[in-house]
């Protein structure tokens, strides 16, 4: 069974085919060249947006190379359209969005230079748009997302001060948008994502900073799910925040609080999975939470419970890895889960 439904991907590909097969506008506007060009331009913008949306769905299935190809098609088209009409706001805004979205997630080291270059390209476009519309919430949100996205790339390229500043910029912009529009869910969601980006394993990251960021993420996520209940995307990010907070609390040796946070995460993710089974991000988040709680239970010698959770996390990672052989992160999680399960089983046997 596929981990993500392919219905959305098929729908976007059908839409691309329909747009490409539309009757030539030249027959409809043969005496109106300006309208003809406008219609052709709009049609190409639409096709590019469908390629980008299709790429995002393909990437959720773990088919990273195919997703990158779809994003490249969208970027080539949008760059050409932006060059043809340098003052067209929609074309430039869409180009900046695709430049950011195409590198969402972990950037392979061999592509870090290209990713950084395209993030800077997006920043330049957004800065120019903000000169014309300094209060545009759309541009401000996109700018915050770009700063958040470029930060880990800068960090891996040993530009630590720039990475910290990029994250700080993202947080400042998003906190401002949330304060101005407290009932707008998109701003809270993006602010949660920025807080969760902190890597607790990075050199120099203090436990107290991590606790502060992840506690803020949990607080915002609870508000978000109360404002918009039964939204799987929001429920999932709340559970991811609870998992991250649980990890930090464990490192701070606050075991009871860590147990509670991780249990909340697993309970929430299990409920989402029951309603919408086999969604990749939900399964991955659930497996990570089970792994973290299983290791914690093993640490405090609750081995029977640990074995049950670690078996479940290993099964989930194994299933996902079968469909995503090239996903190195999944493979690392699978290896870690198997090792933790072996340790828990050995500890259980030694106590028998």
Tab-separated table of N, CA, C and O in Angstrom, residues 27-73:
chain	number	residue	atom	x	y	z
A	27	UNK	N	-6.531	31.469	-32.133
A	27	UNK	CA	-7.789	31.401	-32.879
A	27	UNK	C	-8.854	32.282	-32.224
A	27	UNK	O	-9.751	32.780	-32.893
A	28	UNK	N	-8.754	32.431	-30.898
A	28	UNK	CA	-9.750	33.212	-30.178
A	28	UNK	C	-9.439	34.700	-30.199
A	28	UNK	O	-10.349	35.525	-30.178
A	29	UNK	N	-8.143	35.023	-30.225
A	29	UNK	CA	-7.741	36.429	-30.125
A	29	UNK	C	-6.827	36.826	-31.290
A	29	UNK	O	-5.844	37.531	-31.117
A	30	UNK	N	-7.190	36.385	-32.507
A	30	UNK	CA	-6.301	36.627	-33.641
A	30	UNK	C	-6.189	38.109	-33.970
A	30	UNK	O	-5.204	38.538	-34.587
A	31	UNK	N	-7.182	38.908	-33.565
A	31	UNK	CA	-7.145	40.346	-33.855
A	31	UNK	C	-6.760	41.168	-32.624
A	31	UNK	O	-6.854	42.392	-32.648
A	32	UNK	N	-6.357	40.496	-31.547
A	32	UNK	CA	-6.029	41.205	-30.306
A	32	UNK	C	-4.748	40.598	-29.735
A	32	UNK	O	-4.787	39.708	-28.892
A	33	UNK	N	-3.609	41.093	-30.193
A	33	UNK	CA	-2.322	40.513	-29.806
A	33	UNK	C	-2.043	40.674	-28.316
A	33	UNK	O	-1.469	39.782	-27.685
A	34	UNK	N	-2.454	41.798	-27.727
A	34	UNK	CA	-2.201	42.037	-26.307
A	34	UNK	C	-2.933	41.005	-25.452
A	34	UNK	O	-2.362	40.390	-24.540
A	35	UNK	N	-4.214	40.771	-25.743
A	35	UNK	CA	-4.982	39.773	-24.996
A	35	UNK	C	-4.420	38.375	-25.218
A	35	UNK	O	-4.369	37.563	-24.298
A	36	UNK	N	-4.003	38.105	-26.457
A	36	UNK	CA	-3.414	36.806	-26.776
A	36	UNK	C	-2.203	36.533	-25.893
A	36	UNK	O	-2.083	35.480	-25.273
A	37	UNK	N	-1.294	37.501	-25.818
A	37	UNK	CA	-0.081	37.316	-25.020
A	37	UNK	C	-0.410	37.177	-23.535
A	37	UNK	O	0.208	36.376	-22.822
A	38	UNK	N	-1.397	37.949	-23.088
A	38	UNK	CA	-1.790	37.875	-21.679
A	38	UNK	C	-2.331	36.486	-21.343
A	38	UNK	O	-2.006	35.912	-20.305
A	39	UNK	N	-3.153	35.930	-22.230
A	39	UNK	CA	-3.731	34.606	-21.995
A	39	UNK	C	-2.664	33.512	-22.026
A	39	UNK	O	-2.680	32.596	-21.207
A	40	UNK	N	-1.735	33.615	-22.955
A	40	UNK	CA	-0.659	32.625	-23.037
A	40	UNK	C	0.225	32.689	-21.799
A	40	UNK	O	0.649	31.659	-21.258
A	41	UNK	N	0.499	33.909	-21.323
A	41	UNK	CA	1.318	34.115	-20.131
A	41	UNK	C	0.632	33.488	-18.909
A	41	UNK	O	1.253	32.755	-18.128
A	42	UNK	N	-0.670	33.764	-18.758
A	42	UNK	CA	-1.427	33.231	-17.621
A	42	UNK	C	-1.472	31.707	-17.655
A	42	UNK	O	-1.377	31.049	-16.608
A	43	UNK	N	-1.603	31.136	-18.859
A	43	UNK	CA	-1.661	29.688	-18.988
A	43	UNK	C	-0.330	29.051	-18.578
A	43	UNK	O	-0.299	28.022	-17.887
A	44	UNK	N	0.772	29.670	-18.967
A	44	UNK	CA	2.085	29.133	-18.595
A	44	UNK	C	2.335	29.252	-17.091
A	44	UNK	O	2.947	28.372	-16.483
A	45	UNK	N	1.857	30.348	-16.490
A	45	UNK	CA	1.957	30.490	-15.035
A	45	UNK	C	1.208	29.361	-14.337
A	45	UNK	O	1.691	28.781	-13.358
A	46	UNK	N	0.030	29.051	-14.853
A	46	UNK	CA	-0.792	28.001	-14.266
A	46	UNK	C	-0.114	26.634	-14.389
A	46	UNK	O	-0.080	25.849	-13.433
A	47	UNK	N	0.450	26.358	-15.550
A	47	UNK	CA	1.144	25.080	-15.753
A	47	UNK	C	2.332	24.961	-14.791
A	47	UNK	O	2.552	23.899	-14.194
A	48	UNK	N	3.088	26.046	-14.632
A	48	UNK	CA	4.232	26.024	-13.707
A	48	UNK	C	3.782	25.737	-12.281
A	48	UNK	O	4.431	24.980	-11.547
A	49	UNK	N	2.655	26.334	-11.887
A	49	UNK	CA	2.158	26.106	-10.522
A	49	UNK	C	1.748	24.648	-10.330
A	49	UNK	O	1.958	24.068	-9.254
A	50	UNK	N	1.175	24.031	-11.369
A	50	UNK	CA	0.795	22.617	-11.275
A	50	UNK	C	2.028	21.720	-11.187
A	50	UNK	O	2.036	20.723	-10.449
A	51	UNK	N	3.085	22.054	-11.926
A	51	UNK	CA	4.335	21.282	-11.840
A	51	UNK	C	4.904	21.357	-10.415
A	51	UNK	O	5.350	20.344	-9.860
A	52	UNK	N	4.882	22.563	-9.823
A	52	UNK	CA	5.415	22.732	-8.466
A	52	UNK	C	4.576	21.962	-7.446
A	52	UNK	O	5.121	21.315	-6.540
A	53	UNK	N	3.253	22.024	-7.591
A	53	UNK	CA	2.375	21.305	-6.660
A	53	UNK	C	2.549	19.797	-6.800
A	53	UNK	O	2.574	19.061	-5.804
A	54	UNK	N	2.662	19.332	-8.042
A	54	UNK	CA	2.894	17.909	-8.277
A	54	UNK	C	4.216	17.471	-7.660
A	54	UNK	O	4.310	16.401	-7.049
A	55	UNK	N	5.243	18.315	-7.773
A	55	UNK	CA	6.552	18.003	-7.198
A	55	UNK	C	6.467	17.828	-5.684
A	55	UNK	O	7.085	16.927	-5.112
A	56	UNK	N	5.693	18.689	-5.021
A	56	UNK	CA	5.555	18.598	-3.569
A	56	UNK	C	4.910	17.280	-3.155
A	56	UNK	O	5.322	16.654	-2.175
A	57	UNK	N	3.893	16.848	-3.914
A	57	UNK	CA	3.221	15.585	-3.609
A	57	UNK	C	4.170	14.409	-3.848
A	57	UNK	O	4.251	13.479	-3.038
A	58	UNK	N	4.909	14.453	-4.953
A	58	UNK	CA	5.856	13.378	-5.275
A	58	UNK	C	6.927	13.270	-4.179
A	58	UNK	O	7.315	12.177	-3.770
A	59	UNK	N	7.392	14.430	-3.699
A	59	UNK	CA	8.418	14.418	-2.648
A	59	UNK	C	7.883	13.804	-1.350
A	59	UNK	O	8.614	13.107	-0.642
A	60	UNK	N	6.603	14.025	-1.051
A	60	UNK	CA	6.008	13.427	0.145
A	60	UNK	C	6.025	11.910	0.076
A	60	UNK	O	6.014	11.230	1.099
A	61	UNK	N	6.072	11.361	-1.131
A	61	UNK	CA	6.135	9.920	-1.308
A	61	UNK	C	7.565	9.404	-1.234
A	61	UNK	O	7.799	8.206	-1.347
A	62	UNK	N	8.525	10.319	-1.057
A	62	UNK	CA	9.916	9.916	-0.966
A	62	UNK	C	10.621	9.790	-2.301
A	62	UNK	O	11.781	9.373	-2.349
A	63	UNK	N	9.950	10.149	-3.402
A	63	UNK	CA	10.554	10.044	-4.745
A	63	UNK	C	11.270	11.365	-5.047
A	63	UNK	O	10.797	12.211	-5.807
A	64	UNK	N	12.425	11.535	-4.408
A	64	UNK	CA	13.089	12.834	-4.396
A	64	UNK	C	13.614	13.255	-5.763
A	64	UNK	O	13.526	14.428	-6.134
A	65	UNK	N	14.181	12.334	-6.523
A	65	UNK	CA	14.723	12.695	-7.834
A	65	UNK	C	13.622	13.142	-8.790
A	65	UNK	O	13.781	14.128	-9.528
A	66	UNK	N	12.491	12.432	-8.784
A	66	UNK	CA	11.371	12.827	-9.638
A	66	UNK	C	10.825	14.191	-9.221
A	66	UNK	O	10.470	15.016	-10.070
A	67	UNK	N	10.757	14.415	-7.915
A	67	UNK	CA	10.264	15.703	-7.423
A	67	UNK	C	11.168	16.835	-7.887
A	67	UNK	O	10.692	17.891	-8.329
A	68	UNK	N	12.477	16.614	-7.799
A	68	UNK	CA	13.421	17.644	-8.224
A	68	UNK	C	13.259	17.972	-9.704
A	68	UNK	O	13.342	19.138	-10.116
A	69	UNK	N	13.002	16.967	-10.527
A	69	UNK	CA	12.788	17.196	-11.959
A	69	UNK	C	11.560	18.061	-12.207
A	69	UNK	O	11.577	18.975	-13.040
A	70	UNK	N	10.473	17.784	-11.468
A	70	UNK	CA	9.259	18.585	-11.613
A	70	UNK	C	9.511	20.029	-11.170
A	70	UNK	O	9.066	20.982	-11.817
A	71	UNK	N	10.231	20.199	-10.061
A	71	UNK	CA	10.552	21.551	-9.596
A	71	UNK	C	11.408	22.291	-10.625
A	71	UNK	O	11.231	23.498	-10.852
A	72	UNK	N	12.341	21.585	-11.255
A	72	UNK	CA	13.202	22.228	-12.254
A	72	UNK	C	12.389	22.745	-13.430
A	72	UNK	O	12.647	23.831	-13.958
A	73	UNK	N	11.392	21.972	-13.849
A	73	UNK	CA	10.518	22.418	-14.940
A	73	UNK	C	9.812	23.713	-14.533
A	73	UNK	O	9.750	24.689	-15.312
